[in-house]
Coordinates of C-alpha atoms and ligand atoms in Angstrom, one line a residue:
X4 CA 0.0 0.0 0.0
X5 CA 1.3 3.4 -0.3
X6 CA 2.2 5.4 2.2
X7 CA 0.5 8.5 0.9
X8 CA -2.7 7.0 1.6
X9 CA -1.9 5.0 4.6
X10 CA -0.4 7.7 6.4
X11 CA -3.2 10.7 4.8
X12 CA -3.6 12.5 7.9
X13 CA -7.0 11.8 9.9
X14 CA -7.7 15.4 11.3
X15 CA -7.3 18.9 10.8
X16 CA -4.6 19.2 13.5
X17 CA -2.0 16.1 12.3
X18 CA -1.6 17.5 9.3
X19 CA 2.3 19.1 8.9
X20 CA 2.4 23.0 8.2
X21 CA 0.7 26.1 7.7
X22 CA -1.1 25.6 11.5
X23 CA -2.7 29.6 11.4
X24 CA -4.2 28.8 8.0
X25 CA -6.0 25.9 9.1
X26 CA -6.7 28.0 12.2
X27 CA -8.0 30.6 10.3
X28 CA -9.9 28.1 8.0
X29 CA -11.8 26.8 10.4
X30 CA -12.8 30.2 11.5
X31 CA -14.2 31.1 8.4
X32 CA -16.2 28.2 8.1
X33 CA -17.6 28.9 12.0
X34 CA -18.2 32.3 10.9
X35 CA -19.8 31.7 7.5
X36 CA -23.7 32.8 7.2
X37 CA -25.3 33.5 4.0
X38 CA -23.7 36.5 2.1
X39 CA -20.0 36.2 2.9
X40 CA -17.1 35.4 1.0
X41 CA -16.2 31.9 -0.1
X42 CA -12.9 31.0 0.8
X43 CA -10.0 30.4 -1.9
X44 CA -7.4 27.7 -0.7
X45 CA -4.2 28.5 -2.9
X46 CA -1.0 26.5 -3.0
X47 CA 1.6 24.3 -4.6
X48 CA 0.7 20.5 -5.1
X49 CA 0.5 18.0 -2.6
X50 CA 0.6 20.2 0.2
X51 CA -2.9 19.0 1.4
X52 CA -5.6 21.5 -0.1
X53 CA -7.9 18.8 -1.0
X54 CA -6.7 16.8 2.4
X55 CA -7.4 19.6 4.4
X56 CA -10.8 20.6 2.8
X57 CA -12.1 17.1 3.3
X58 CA -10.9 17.0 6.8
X59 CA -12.5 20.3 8.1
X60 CA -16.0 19.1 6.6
X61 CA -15.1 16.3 9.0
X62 CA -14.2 18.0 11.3
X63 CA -17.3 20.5 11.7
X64 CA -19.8 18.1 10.7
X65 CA -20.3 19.0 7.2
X66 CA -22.0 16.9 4.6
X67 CA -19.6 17.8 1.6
X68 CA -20.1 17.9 -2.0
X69 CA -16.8 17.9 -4.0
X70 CA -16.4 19.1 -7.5
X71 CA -13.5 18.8 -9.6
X72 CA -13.7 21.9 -11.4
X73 CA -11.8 20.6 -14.3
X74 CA -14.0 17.6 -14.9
X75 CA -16.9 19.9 -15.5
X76 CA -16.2 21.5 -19.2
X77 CA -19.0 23.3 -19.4
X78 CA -21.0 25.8 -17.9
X79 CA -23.9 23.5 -17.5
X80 CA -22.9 21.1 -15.9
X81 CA -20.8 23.0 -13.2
X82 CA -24.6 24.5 -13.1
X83 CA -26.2 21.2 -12.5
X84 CA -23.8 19.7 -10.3
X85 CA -23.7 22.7 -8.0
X86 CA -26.9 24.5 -9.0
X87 CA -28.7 22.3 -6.3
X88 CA -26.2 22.2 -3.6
X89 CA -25.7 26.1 -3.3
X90 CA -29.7 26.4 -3.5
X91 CA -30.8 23.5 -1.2
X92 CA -31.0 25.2 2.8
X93 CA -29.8 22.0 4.4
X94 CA -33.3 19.5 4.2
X95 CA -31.3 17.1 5.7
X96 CA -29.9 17.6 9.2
X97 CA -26.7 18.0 8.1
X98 CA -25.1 21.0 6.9
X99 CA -23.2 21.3 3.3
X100 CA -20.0 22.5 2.7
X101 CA -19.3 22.8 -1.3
X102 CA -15.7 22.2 -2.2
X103 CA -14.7 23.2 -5.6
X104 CA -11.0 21.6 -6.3
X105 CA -8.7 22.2 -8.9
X106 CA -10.3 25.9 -10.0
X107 CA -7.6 26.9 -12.1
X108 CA -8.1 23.8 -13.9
X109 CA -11.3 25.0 -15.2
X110 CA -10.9 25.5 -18.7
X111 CA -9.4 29.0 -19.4
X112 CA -11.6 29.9 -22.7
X113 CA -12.9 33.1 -22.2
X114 CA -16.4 32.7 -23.6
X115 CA -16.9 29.5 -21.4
X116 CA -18.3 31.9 -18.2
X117 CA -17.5 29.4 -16.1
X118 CA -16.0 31.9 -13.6
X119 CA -18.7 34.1 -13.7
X120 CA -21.0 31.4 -13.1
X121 CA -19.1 30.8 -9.7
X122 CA -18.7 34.4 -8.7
X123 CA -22.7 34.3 -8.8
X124 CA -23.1 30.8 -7.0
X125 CA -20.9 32.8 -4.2
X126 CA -22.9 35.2 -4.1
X127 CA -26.2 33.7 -3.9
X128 CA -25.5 30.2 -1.9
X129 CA -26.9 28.8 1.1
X130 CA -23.9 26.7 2.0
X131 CA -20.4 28.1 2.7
X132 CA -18.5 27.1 -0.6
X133 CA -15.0 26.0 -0.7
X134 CA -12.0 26.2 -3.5
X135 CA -8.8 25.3 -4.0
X136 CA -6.1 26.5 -6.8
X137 CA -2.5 25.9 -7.6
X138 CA -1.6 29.0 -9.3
X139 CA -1.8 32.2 -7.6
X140 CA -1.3 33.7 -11.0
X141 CA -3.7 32.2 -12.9
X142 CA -6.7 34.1 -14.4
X143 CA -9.7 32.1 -12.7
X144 CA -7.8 32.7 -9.0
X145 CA -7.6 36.0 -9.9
X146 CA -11.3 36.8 -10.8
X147 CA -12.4 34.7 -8.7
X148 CA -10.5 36.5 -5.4
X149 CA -13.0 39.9 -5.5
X150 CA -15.7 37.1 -3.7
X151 CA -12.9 34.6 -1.8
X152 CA -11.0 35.0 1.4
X153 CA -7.5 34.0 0.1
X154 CA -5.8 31.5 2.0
X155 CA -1.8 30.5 1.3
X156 CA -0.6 27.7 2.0
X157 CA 2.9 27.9 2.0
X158 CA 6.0 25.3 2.1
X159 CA 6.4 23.9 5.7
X160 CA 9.7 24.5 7.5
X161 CA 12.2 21.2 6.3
X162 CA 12.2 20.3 10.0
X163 CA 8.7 19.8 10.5
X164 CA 8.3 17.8 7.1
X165 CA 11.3 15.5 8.9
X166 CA 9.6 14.9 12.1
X167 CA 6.5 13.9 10.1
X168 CA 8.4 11.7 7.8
X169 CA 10.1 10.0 11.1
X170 CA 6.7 9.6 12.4
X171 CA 5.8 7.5 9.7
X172 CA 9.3 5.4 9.7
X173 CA 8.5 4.9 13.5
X174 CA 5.2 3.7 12.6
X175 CA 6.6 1.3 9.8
X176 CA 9.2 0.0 12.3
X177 CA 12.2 1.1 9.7
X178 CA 14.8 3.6 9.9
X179 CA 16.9 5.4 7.4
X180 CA 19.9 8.1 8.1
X181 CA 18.7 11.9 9.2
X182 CA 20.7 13.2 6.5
X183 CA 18.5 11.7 4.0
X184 CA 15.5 12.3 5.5
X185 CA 16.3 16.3 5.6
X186 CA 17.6 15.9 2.1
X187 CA 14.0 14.8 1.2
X188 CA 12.4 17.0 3.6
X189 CA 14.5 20.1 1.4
X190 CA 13.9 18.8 -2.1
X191 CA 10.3 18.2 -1.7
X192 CA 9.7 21.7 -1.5
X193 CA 6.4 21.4 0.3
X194 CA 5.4 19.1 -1.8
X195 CA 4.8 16.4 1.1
X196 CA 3.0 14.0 -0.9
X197 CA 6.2 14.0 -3.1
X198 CA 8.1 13.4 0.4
X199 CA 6.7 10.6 1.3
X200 CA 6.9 9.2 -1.8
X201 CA 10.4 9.4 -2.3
X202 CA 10.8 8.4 1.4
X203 CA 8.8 5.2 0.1
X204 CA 10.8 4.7 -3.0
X205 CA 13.9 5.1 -1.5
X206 CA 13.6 2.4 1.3
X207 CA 12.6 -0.1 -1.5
X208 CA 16.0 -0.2 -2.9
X209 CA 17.0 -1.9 -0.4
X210 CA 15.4 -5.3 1.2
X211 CA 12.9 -4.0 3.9
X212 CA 10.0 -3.5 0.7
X213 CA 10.3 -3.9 -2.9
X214 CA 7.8 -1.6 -5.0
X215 CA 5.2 -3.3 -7.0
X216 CA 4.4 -2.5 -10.8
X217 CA 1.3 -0.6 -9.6
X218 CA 2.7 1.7 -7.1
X219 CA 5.5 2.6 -9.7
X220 CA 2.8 3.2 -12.0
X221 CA 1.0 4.8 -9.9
X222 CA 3.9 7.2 -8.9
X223 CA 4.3 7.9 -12.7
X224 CA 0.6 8.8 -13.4
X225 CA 0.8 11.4 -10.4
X226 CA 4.3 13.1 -11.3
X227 CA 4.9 16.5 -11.6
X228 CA 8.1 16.5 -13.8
X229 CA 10.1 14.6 -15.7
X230 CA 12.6 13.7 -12.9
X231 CA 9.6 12.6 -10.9
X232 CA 8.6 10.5 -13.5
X233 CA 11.6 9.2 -14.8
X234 CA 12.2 7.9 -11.0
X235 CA 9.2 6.1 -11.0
X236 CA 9.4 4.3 -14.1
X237 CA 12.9 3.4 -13.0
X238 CA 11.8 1.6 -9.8
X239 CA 9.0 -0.5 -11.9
X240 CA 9.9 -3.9 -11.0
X241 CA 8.8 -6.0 -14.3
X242 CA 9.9 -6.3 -17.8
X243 CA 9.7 -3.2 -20.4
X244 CA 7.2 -4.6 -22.4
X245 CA 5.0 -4.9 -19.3
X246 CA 5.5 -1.4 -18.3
X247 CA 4.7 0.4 -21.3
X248 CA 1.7 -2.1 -21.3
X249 CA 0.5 -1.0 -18.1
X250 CA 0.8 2.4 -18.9
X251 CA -1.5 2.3 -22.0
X252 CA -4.4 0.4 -20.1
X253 CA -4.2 3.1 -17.9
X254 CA -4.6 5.5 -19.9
X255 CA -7.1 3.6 -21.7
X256 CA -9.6 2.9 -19.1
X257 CA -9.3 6.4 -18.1
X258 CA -11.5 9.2 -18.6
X259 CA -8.8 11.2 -21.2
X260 CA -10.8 11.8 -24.2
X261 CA -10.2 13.3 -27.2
X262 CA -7.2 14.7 -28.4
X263 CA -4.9 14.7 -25.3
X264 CA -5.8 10.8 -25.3
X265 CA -4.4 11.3 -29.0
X266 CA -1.0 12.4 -27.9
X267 CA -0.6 10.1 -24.8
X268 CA -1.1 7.0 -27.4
X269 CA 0.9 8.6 -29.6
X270 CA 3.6 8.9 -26.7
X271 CA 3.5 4.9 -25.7
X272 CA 3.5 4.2 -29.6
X273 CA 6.7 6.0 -29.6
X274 CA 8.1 4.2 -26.6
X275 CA 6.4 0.8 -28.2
X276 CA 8.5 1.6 -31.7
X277 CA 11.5 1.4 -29.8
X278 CA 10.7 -1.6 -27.6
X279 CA 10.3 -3.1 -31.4
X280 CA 13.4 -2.2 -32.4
X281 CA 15.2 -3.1 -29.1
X282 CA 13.6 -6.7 -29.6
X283 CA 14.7 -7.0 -33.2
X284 CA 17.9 -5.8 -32.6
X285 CA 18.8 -7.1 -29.4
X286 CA 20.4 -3.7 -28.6
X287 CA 19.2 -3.3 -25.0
X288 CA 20.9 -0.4 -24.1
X289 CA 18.4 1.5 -26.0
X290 CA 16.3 0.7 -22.9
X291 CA 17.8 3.5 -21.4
X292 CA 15.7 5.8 -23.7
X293 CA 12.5 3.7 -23.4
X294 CA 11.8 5.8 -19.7
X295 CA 13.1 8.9 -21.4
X296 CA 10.8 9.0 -24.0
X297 CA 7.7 7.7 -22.0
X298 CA 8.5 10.7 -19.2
X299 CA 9.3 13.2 -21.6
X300 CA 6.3 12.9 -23.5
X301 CA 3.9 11.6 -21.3
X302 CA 4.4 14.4 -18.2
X303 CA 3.4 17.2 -20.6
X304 CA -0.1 15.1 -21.1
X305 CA -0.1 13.8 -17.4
X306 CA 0.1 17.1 -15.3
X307 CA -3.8 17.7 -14.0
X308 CA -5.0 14.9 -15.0
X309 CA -6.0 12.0 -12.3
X310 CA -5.6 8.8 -13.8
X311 CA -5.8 5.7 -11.7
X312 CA -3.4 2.1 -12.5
X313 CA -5.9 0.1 -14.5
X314 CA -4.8 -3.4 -15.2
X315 CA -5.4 -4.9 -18.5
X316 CA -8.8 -4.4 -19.8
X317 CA -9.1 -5.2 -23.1
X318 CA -7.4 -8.2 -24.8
X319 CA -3.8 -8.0 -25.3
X320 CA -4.0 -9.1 -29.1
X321 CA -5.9 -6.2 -30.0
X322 CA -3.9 -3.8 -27.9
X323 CA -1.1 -5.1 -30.2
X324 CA -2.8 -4.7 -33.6
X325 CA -4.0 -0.8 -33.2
X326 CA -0.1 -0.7 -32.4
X327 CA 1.8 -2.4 -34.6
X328 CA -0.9 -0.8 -37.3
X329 CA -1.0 2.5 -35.5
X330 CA 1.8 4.2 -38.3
X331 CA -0.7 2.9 -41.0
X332 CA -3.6 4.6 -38.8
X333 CA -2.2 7.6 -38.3
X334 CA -1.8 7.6 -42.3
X335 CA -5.7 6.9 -42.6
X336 CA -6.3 9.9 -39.9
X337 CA -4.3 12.0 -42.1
X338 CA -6.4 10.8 -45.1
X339 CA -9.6 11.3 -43.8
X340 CA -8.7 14.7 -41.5
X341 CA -7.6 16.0 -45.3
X342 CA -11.0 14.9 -46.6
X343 CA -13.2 16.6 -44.1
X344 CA -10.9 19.9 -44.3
X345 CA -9.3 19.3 -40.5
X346 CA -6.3 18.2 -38.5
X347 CA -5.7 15.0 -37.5
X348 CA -6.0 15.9 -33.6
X349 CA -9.3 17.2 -34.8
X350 CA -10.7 14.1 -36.9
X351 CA -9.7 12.2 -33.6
X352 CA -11.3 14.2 -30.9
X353 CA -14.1 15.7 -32.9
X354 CA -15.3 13.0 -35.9
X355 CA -13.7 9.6 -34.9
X356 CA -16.4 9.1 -32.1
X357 CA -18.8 9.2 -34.4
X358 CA -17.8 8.0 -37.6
X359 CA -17.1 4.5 -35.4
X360 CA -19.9 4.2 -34.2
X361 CA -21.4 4.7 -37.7
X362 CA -18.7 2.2 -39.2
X363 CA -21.0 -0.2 -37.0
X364 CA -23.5 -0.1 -40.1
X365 CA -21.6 -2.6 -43.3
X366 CA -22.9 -0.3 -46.1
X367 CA -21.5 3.0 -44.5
X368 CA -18.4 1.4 -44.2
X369 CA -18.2 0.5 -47.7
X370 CA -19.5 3.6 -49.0
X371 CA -16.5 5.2 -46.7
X372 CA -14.2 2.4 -48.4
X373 CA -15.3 3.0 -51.7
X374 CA -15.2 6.9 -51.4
X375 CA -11.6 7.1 -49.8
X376 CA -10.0 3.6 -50.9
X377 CA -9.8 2.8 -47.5
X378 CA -9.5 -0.8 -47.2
X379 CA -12.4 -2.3 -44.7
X380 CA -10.3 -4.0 -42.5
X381 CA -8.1 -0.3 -41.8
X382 CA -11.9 1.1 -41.2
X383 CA -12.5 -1.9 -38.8
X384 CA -8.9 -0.9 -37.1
X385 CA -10.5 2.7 -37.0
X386 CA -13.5 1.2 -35.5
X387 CA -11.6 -0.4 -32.2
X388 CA -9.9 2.5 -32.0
X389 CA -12.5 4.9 -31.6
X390 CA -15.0 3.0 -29.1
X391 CA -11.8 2.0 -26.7
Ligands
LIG18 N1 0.1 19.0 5.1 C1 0.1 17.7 5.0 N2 0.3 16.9 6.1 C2 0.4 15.6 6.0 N3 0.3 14.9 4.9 C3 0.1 15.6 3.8 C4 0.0 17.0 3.8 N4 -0.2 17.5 2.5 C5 -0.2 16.4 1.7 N5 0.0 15.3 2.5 C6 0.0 13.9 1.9 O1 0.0 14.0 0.5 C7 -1.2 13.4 0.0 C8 -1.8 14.4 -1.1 O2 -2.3 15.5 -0.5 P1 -3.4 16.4 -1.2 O3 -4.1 15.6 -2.2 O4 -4.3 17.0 -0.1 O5 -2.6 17.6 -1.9 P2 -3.1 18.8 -2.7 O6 -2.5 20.0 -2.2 O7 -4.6 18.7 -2.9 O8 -2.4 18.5 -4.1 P3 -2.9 18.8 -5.6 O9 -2.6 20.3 -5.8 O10 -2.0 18.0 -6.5 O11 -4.3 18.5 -5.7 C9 -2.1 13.2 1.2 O12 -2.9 12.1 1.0 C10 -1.2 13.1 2.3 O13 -0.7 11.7 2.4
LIG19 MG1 -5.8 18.4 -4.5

């Protein structure tokens, strides 16, 4: 198990750092009648925003509903999903705390008035509502701060990120040098999710714990950088192959759509072309590369996105044919993006849903065939591909 969520702090007052914030959060919340401000939770990652939102809804006996604001794309359905919750005066017993995460991950298009839409919710709600940001800077925290009380949570003195981390080696029963552990506690940056991580990682070097292929997957979904996730594709215990398999199920199974799924497959096709030609050529120090090209490319994609380890899901064999076929694909894209006047990203996100779904129906497929010479069994490639 990993020690992130093993050790996720149980209250408000265990948690490392930033004690007046918390203080002053809960205040707020005491304080909050109808009419104030919302509060704005703003800091780097894992420093425990969405930890410590969760925890003081706990804490004060809060039913809470928690949006991810970039899950909700459009204005509507941030409307729907928090519509009811800022209008409904608690009909239960319980009160309801709203918790908006990840605001500045609501899409940045200007027309989108998704912002606006908040500021009025703010305004207008029954129930205290919650947010947390990464980036001070960013344009949504900044609009959005005229009807927030701004809370910082800043980087935690070394020290007290080592005494937590000690804690949890005393707790384990293990022990590794101080040095290390400040050198953690220091390169962390307040990033104590990172901390423990690396303090996980580190110990399963040697014999106490080996990693498993889903915790170093796991790790690399969540990374923040290319070190980051280079280090975690470095610990994965298995073959190659079985990595960069791993990796695409995950991705697979999740909930990336359109064309950032595009450029993740496109990614693990890149790192499967060279697993090919490592295999044919028996050249297996190109392996070093396979982790630099599947961090490089994939931490660009991965960064806000929350995607869980998904074991296989759908049959190897296939997984195998959209790659080994997926230069010839990307050709047919091209062909058919060209066709209907768009980019390939484009045809992907925007026409492969549907013209898969329609390839379901023979005749359109050989009217598709006939029209673009096509051969059916590329369209029946094409037709995997998009309902995956
Ligand atoms: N202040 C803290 N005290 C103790 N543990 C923490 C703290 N902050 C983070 N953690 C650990 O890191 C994990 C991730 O924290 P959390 O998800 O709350 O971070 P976050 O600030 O919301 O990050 P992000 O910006 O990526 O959403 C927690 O489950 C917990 O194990
Ligand atoms: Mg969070």
């Amino acid at each position: 198990m990993m020690w992130v969520e093993k050790y996720r702090p149980k209250s408000v007052e265990e948690m490392v750092g930033n004690e007046k914030v918390r203080i002053s959060l809960i205040s707020w919340l005491r304080k909050w009648q109808k009419g104030s401000k919302a509060a704005l939770l703003v800091g780097p990652p894992g420093i425990g925003k969405t930890t410590l939102a969760r925890l003081l809804a706990k804490m004060e006996r809060y039913n809470m509903v928690e949006l991810n604001a970039s899950d909700t794309r459009t204005r509507e359905t941030l409307s729907r999903k928090i519509g009811e919750a800022t209008r409904s005066e608690s009909l239960v017993a319980q009160r309801t705390l709203i918790f908006l995460d990840e605001i500045d991950g609501i899409t940045g298009r200007a027309d989108y008035g998704a912002v606006e839409f908040v500021k009025e919710a703010v305004r207008q709600s029954m129930n205290p509502i919650l947010m947390a940001a990464n980036d001070e800077e960013s344009d949504q925290v900044r609009k959005l701060g005229e009807v927030c009380q701004v809370f910082k949570l800043r980087p935690p003195p070394p020290r007290e990120i080592v005494m937590y981390l000690k804690h949890i080696l005393e707790e384990e029963g293990l022990e590794i040098g101080d040095e290390r552990l400040s050198e953690i506690a220091v390169v962390c940056r307040g990033d104590i999710r990172y901390a423990i991580n690396m303090l996980q990682a580190g110990l399963s070097e040697s014999k106490e714990r080996s990693i498993t292929t889903q915790e170093s997957i796991t790790l690399f979904l969540s990374s923040k950088d290319e070190s980051e996730a280079m280090d975690a594709l470095s610990m994965y215990p298995g073959q190659p192959r079985d990595k960069v398999r791993e990796i695409f199920s995950s991705i697979v199974r999740s909930r990336v759509r359109g064309e950032k799924r595009g450029r993740m497959l496109r990614c693990i096709s890149d790192a499967d072309i060279l697993l090919g030609r490592i295999n044919a050529t028996g050249n297996w120090r190109l392996l070093r590369h396979l982790d630099k090209i599947l961090a490089g490319c994939m931490i660009r994609e991965l960064r806000g996105e929350k995607i869980a380890y998904t074991r296989e899901s759908i049959p190897w064999e296939l997984q195998v044919r959209i790659w080994n076929r997926s230069k010839r694909l990307k050709e047919v894209y091209g062909l058919l993006a060209g066709m209907l006047r768009t980019s390939s990203s484009q045809f992907v996100s925007g026409f492969l849903p549907y013209i898969s779904v329609m390839l379901e129906s023979g005749e359109f497929a050989e009217k598709i065939s006939s029209i673009t010479g096509v051969g059916t069994e590329e369209l029946d490639l094409l037709k995997e591909f998009g309902q995956i």
